Coordinates of C-alpha atoms in Angstrom, one line a residue:
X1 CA 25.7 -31.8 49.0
X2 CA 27.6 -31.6 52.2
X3 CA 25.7 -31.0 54.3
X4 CA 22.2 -31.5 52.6
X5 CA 20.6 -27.4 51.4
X6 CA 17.0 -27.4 51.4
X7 CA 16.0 -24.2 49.4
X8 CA 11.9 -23.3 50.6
X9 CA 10.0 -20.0 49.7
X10 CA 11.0 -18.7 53.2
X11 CA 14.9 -19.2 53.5
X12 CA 17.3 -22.1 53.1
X13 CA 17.9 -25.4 55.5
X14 CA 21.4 -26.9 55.6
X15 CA 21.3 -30.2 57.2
X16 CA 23.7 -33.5 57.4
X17 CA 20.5 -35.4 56.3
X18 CA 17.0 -34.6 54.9
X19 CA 14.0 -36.9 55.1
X20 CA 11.5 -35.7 52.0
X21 CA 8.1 -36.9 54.3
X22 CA 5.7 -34.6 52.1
X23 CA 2.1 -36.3 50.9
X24 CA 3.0 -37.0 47.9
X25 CA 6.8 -36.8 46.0
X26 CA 7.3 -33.2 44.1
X27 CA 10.7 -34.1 43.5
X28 CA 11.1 -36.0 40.0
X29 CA 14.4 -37.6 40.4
X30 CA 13.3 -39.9 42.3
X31 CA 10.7 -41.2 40.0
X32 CA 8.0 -42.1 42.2
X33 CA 4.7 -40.4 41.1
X34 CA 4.1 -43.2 38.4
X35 CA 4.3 -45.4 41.2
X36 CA 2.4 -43.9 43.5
X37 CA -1.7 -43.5 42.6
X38 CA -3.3 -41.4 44.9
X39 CA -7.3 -42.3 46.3
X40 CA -10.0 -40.3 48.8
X41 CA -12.2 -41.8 51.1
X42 CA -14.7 -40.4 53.4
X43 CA -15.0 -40.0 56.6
X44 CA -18.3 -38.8 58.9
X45 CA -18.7 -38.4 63.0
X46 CA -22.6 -38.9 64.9
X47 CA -24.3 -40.3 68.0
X48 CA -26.0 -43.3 67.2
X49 CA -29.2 -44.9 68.7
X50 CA -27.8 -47.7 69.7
X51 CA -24.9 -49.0 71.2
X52 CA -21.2 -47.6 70.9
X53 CA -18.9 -50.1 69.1
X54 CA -16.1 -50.7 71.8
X55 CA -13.0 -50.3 68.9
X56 CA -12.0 -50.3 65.7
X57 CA -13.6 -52.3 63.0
X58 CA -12.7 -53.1 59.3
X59 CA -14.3 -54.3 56.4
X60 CA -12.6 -55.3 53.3
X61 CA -15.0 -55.4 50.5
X62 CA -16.5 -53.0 50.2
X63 CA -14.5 -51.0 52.6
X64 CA -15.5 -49.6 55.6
X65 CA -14.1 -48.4 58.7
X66 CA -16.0 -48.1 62.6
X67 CA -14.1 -47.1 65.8
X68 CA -15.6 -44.7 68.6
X69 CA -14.8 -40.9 69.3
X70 CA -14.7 -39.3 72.6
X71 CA -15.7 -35.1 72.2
X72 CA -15.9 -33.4 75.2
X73 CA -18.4 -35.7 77.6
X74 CA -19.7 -37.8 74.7
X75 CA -18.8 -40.6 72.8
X76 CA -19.5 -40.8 69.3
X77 CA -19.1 -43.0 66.1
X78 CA -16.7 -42.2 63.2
X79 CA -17.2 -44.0 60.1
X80 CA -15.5 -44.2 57.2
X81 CA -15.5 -45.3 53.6
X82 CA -16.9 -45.0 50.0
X83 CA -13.2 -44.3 48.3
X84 CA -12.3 -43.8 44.9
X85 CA -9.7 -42.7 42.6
X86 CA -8.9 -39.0 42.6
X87 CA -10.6 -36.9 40.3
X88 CA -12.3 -39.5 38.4
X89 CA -15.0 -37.4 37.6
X90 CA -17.0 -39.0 40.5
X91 CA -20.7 -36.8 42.4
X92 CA -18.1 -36.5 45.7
X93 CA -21.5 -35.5 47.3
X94 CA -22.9 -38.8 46.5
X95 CA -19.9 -40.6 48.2
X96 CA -21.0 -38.6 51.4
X97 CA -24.7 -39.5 51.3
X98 CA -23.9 -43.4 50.1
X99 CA -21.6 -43.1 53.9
X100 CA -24.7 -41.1 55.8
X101 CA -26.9 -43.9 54.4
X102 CA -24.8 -47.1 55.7
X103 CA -23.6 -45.3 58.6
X104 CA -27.8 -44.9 59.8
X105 CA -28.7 -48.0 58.2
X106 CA -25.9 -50.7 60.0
X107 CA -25.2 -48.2 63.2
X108 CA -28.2 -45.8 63.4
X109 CA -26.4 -43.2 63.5
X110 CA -29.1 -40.3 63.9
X111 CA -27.1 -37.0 62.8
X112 CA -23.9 -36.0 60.8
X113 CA -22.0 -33.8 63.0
X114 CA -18.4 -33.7 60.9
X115 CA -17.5 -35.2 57.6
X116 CA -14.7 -34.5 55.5
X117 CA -12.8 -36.4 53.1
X118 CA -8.9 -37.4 53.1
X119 CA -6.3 -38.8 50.6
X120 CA -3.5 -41.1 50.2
X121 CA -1.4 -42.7 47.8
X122 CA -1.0 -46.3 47.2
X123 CA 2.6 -47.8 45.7
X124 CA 2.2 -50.4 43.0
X125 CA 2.5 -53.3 45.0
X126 CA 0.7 -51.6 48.0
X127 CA 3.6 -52.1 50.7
X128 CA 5.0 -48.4 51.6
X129 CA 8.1 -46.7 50.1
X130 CA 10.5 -46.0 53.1
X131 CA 14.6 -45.4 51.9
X132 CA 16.7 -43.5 50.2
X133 CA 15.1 -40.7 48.0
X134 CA 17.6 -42.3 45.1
X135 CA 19.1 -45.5 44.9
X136 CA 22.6 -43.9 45.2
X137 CA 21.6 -40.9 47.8
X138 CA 23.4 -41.2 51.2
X139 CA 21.7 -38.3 52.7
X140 CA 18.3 -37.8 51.7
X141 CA 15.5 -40.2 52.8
X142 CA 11.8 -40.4 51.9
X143 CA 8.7 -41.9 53.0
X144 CA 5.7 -42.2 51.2
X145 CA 2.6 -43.9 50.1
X146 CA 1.3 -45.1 53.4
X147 CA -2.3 -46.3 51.7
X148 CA -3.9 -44.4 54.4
X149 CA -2.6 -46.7 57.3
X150 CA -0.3 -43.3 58.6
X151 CA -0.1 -44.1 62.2
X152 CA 1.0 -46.9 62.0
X153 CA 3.0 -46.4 58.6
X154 CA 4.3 -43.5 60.1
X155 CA 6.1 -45.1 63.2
X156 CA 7.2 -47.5 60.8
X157 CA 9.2 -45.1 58.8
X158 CA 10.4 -42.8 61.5
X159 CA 12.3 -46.4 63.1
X160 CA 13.3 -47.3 59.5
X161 CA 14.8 -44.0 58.3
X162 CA 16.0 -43.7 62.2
X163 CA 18.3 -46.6 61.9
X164 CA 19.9 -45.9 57.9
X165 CA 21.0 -42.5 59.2
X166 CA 22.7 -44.0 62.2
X167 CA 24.1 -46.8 60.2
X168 CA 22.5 -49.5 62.3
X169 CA 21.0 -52.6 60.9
X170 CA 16.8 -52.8 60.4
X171 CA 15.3 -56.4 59.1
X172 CA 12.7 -54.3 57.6
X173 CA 14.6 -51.9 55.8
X174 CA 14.8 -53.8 52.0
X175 CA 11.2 -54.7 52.7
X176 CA 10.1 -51.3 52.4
X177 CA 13.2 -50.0 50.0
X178 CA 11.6 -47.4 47.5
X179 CA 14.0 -48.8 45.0
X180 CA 13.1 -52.3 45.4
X181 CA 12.3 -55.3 42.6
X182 CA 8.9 -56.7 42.9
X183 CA 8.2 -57.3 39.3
X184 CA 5.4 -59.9 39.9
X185 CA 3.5 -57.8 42.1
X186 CA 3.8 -54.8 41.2
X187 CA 4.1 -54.6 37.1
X188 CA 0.3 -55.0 36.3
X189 CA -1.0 -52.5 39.0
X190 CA 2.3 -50.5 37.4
X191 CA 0.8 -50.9 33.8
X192 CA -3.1 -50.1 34.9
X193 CA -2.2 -47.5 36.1
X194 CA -0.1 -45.7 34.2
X195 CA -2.4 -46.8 31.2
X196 CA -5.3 -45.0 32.4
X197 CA -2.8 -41.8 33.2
X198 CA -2.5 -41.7 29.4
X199 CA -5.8 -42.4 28.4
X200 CA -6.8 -39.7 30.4
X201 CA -4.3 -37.0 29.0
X202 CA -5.5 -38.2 25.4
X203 CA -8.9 -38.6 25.8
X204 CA -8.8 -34.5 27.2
X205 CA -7.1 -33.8 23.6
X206 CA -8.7 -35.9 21.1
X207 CA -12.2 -35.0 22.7
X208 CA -15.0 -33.2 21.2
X209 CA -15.2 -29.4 22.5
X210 CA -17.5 -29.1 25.8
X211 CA -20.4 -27.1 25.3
X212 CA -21.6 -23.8 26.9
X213 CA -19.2 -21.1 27.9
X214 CA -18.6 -20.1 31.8
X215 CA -20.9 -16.8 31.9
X216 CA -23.8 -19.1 31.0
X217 CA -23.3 -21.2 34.9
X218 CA -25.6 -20.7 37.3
X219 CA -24.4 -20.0 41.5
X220 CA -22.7 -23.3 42.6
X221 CA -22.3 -24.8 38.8
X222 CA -18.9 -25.6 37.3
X223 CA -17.4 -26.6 34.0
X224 CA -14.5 -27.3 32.3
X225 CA -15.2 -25.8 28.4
X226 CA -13.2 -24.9 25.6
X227 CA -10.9 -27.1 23.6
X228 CA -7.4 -28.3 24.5
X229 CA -4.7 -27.0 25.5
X230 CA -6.8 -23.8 26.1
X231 CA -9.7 -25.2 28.0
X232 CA -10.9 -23.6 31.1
X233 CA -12.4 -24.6 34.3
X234 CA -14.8 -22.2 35.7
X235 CA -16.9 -22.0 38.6
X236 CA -19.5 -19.4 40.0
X237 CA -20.0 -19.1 44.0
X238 CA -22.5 -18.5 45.7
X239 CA -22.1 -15.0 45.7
X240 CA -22.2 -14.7 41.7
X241 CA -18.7 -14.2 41.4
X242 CA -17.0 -15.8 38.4
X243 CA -13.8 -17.9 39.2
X244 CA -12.0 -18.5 35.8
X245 CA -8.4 -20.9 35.5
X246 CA -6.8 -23.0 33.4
X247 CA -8.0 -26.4 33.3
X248 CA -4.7 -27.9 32.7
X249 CA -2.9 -29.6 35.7
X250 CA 0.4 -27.8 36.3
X251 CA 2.1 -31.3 36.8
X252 CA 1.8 -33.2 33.7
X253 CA -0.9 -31.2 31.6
X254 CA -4.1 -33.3 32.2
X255 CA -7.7 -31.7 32.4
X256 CA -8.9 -31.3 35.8
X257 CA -12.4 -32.2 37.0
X258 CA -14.9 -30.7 39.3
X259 CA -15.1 -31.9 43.2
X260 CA -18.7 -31.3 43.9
X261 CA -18.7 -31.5 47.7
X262 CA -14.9 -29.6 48.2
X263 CA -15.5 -26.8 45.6
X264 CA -11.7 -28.2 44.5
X265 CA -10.5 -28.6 41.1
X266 CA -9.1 -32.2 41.0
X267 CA -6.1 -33.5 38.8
X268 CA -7.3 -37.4 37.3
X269 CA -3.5 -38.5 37.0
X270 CA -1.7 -37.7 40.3
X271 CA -4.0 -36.4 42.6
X272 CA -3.0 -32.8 42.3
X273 CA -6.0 -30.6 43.9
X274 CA -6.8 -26.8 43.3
X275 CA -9.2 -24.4 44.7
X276 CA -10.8 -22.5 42.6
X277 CA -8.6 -19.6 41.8
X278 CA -6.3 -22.2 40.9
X279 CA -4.0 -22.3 43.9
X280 CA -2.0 -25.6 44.7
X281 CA -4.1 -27.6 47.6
X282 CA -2.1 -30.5 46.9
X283 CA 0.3 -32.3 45.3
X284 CA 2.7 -33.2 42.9
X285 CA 1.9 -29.7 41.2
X286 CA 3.9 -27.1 43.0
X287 CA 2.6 -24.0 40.8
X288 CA -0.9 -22.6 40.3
X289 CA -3.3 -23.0 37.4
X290 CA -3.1 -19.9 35.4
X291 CA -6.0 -17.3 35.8
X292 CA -8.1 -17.0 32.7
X293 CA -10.0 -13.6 31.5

């Protein structure tokens, strides 16, 4: 419209134009969640025995990252690494130990202070989607799929976007257009991907019935059980308490699976993440998993 209405939970936004910045696109016209997958990586902080690496450093296969940390009068290490697809039913606890383990092995690192986990997507042909949200919008913008390179992603878009609103030429601007042709690049990681979407979403139907039922878990086991489309994910804290939810992703209906070292319900397909009553973490899905009896 004109001016731009953003409608939110806690009121409306009129605007003259809108950049749609979120994590990950919720909006389907623009089409971009089958061309966006979405990947975690792991991230730890500790002193090390040794020496302090003086900046960043970068490995490319496998992938791991090094830079120093400065909190409060010391200097620490922060590694990072061990990445995978979201929700491919991957021990997420393992990915932190096989990071603790190369961390003390290669930097002697001697403690884990901090670790937690992060997650980006990745377009099909890698390079970031910064444009217009549709090929024929004129006042909403978006920017997405930084492949975990944000800061520097990040300035990148905001100088982009910057200059299409004000109408002033950018030599990077069809580089980066969402709606661009890169047929050659991007049509096999298009096809992968998109492949193993549907696999997954049939495999979860055409599967044999998992075994056991959720009363029968033990404190700090999960499961998804049942048989499609009624199958439930269930989990049992610490505490005893039984935490019961659909185990069908409120996006586009595949099974979730069990993140280990998050206590997070996480969506195979498009990265969508729950806790575990089933409340949106992240997206695409922008409604809850249903609570089961």
């Amino acid at each position: 419209g004109d001016p731009c209405l953003v409608e939110t939970s806690g009121g409306n936004v009129s605007a003259d134009h809108v950049v749609v910045a979120s994590h990950y696109r919720f909006l389907y016209r623009s089409m971009m969640f089958p061309r966006v997958h979405p990947s975690r990586s792991y991230a730890m902080v500790g002193p090390v025995s040794g020496t302090v690496p003086e900046g960043m450093y970068l490995s490319t296969e496998p992938a791991w990252s090094v830079r120093p940390v400065r909190v409060g009068d010391e200097t620490l290490v922060l590694t990072g690494g061990a990445g995978h697809t979201v929700g491919q039913h991957y021990d997420t606890e393992a990915r932190y130990e096989e990071l603790e383990r190369w961390s003390r092995e290669k930097l002697g690192m001697t403690e884990v202070r901090y670790r937690w986990s992060t997650q980006d997507g990745t377009s099909v042909d890698t390079l970031p989607y910064i444009g217009r949200l549709t090929p024929v919008s004129r006042r909403a913008y978006t920017a997405t799929a930084f492949r975990k390179w944000g800061m520097t992603n990040g300035t990148l878009a905001g100088m982009i976007l910057a200059d299409l609103i004000t109408e002033t030429p950018n030599e990077w601007a069809s580089l980066y257009d969402p709606h661009r042709a890169t047929l050659k690049a991007s049509a096999p990681k298009f096809a992968k991907e998109n492949v193993k979407v549907a696999g997954h979403w049939l495999r979860d139907r055409l599967s044999h019935p998992q075994s056991g039922v959720p009363g029968d878990l033990a404190p700090g086991e999960a499961a998804v059980v049942g048989t499609a489309p009624g199958q439930v994910a269930a989990y049992r804290d610490d505490a005893g308490e039984l935490h019961k939810v659909s185990a069908v992703c409120t996006h586009l209906g595949c099974i979730v699976s069990w993140n280990n070292a998050e206590t997070t319900w996480d969506c195979p397909c498009h990265g969508s993440r729950f806790d575990v009553d089933g409340k949106v973490i992240q997206g695409p899905a922008v409604k809850d998993l249903e609570p089961k009896d």
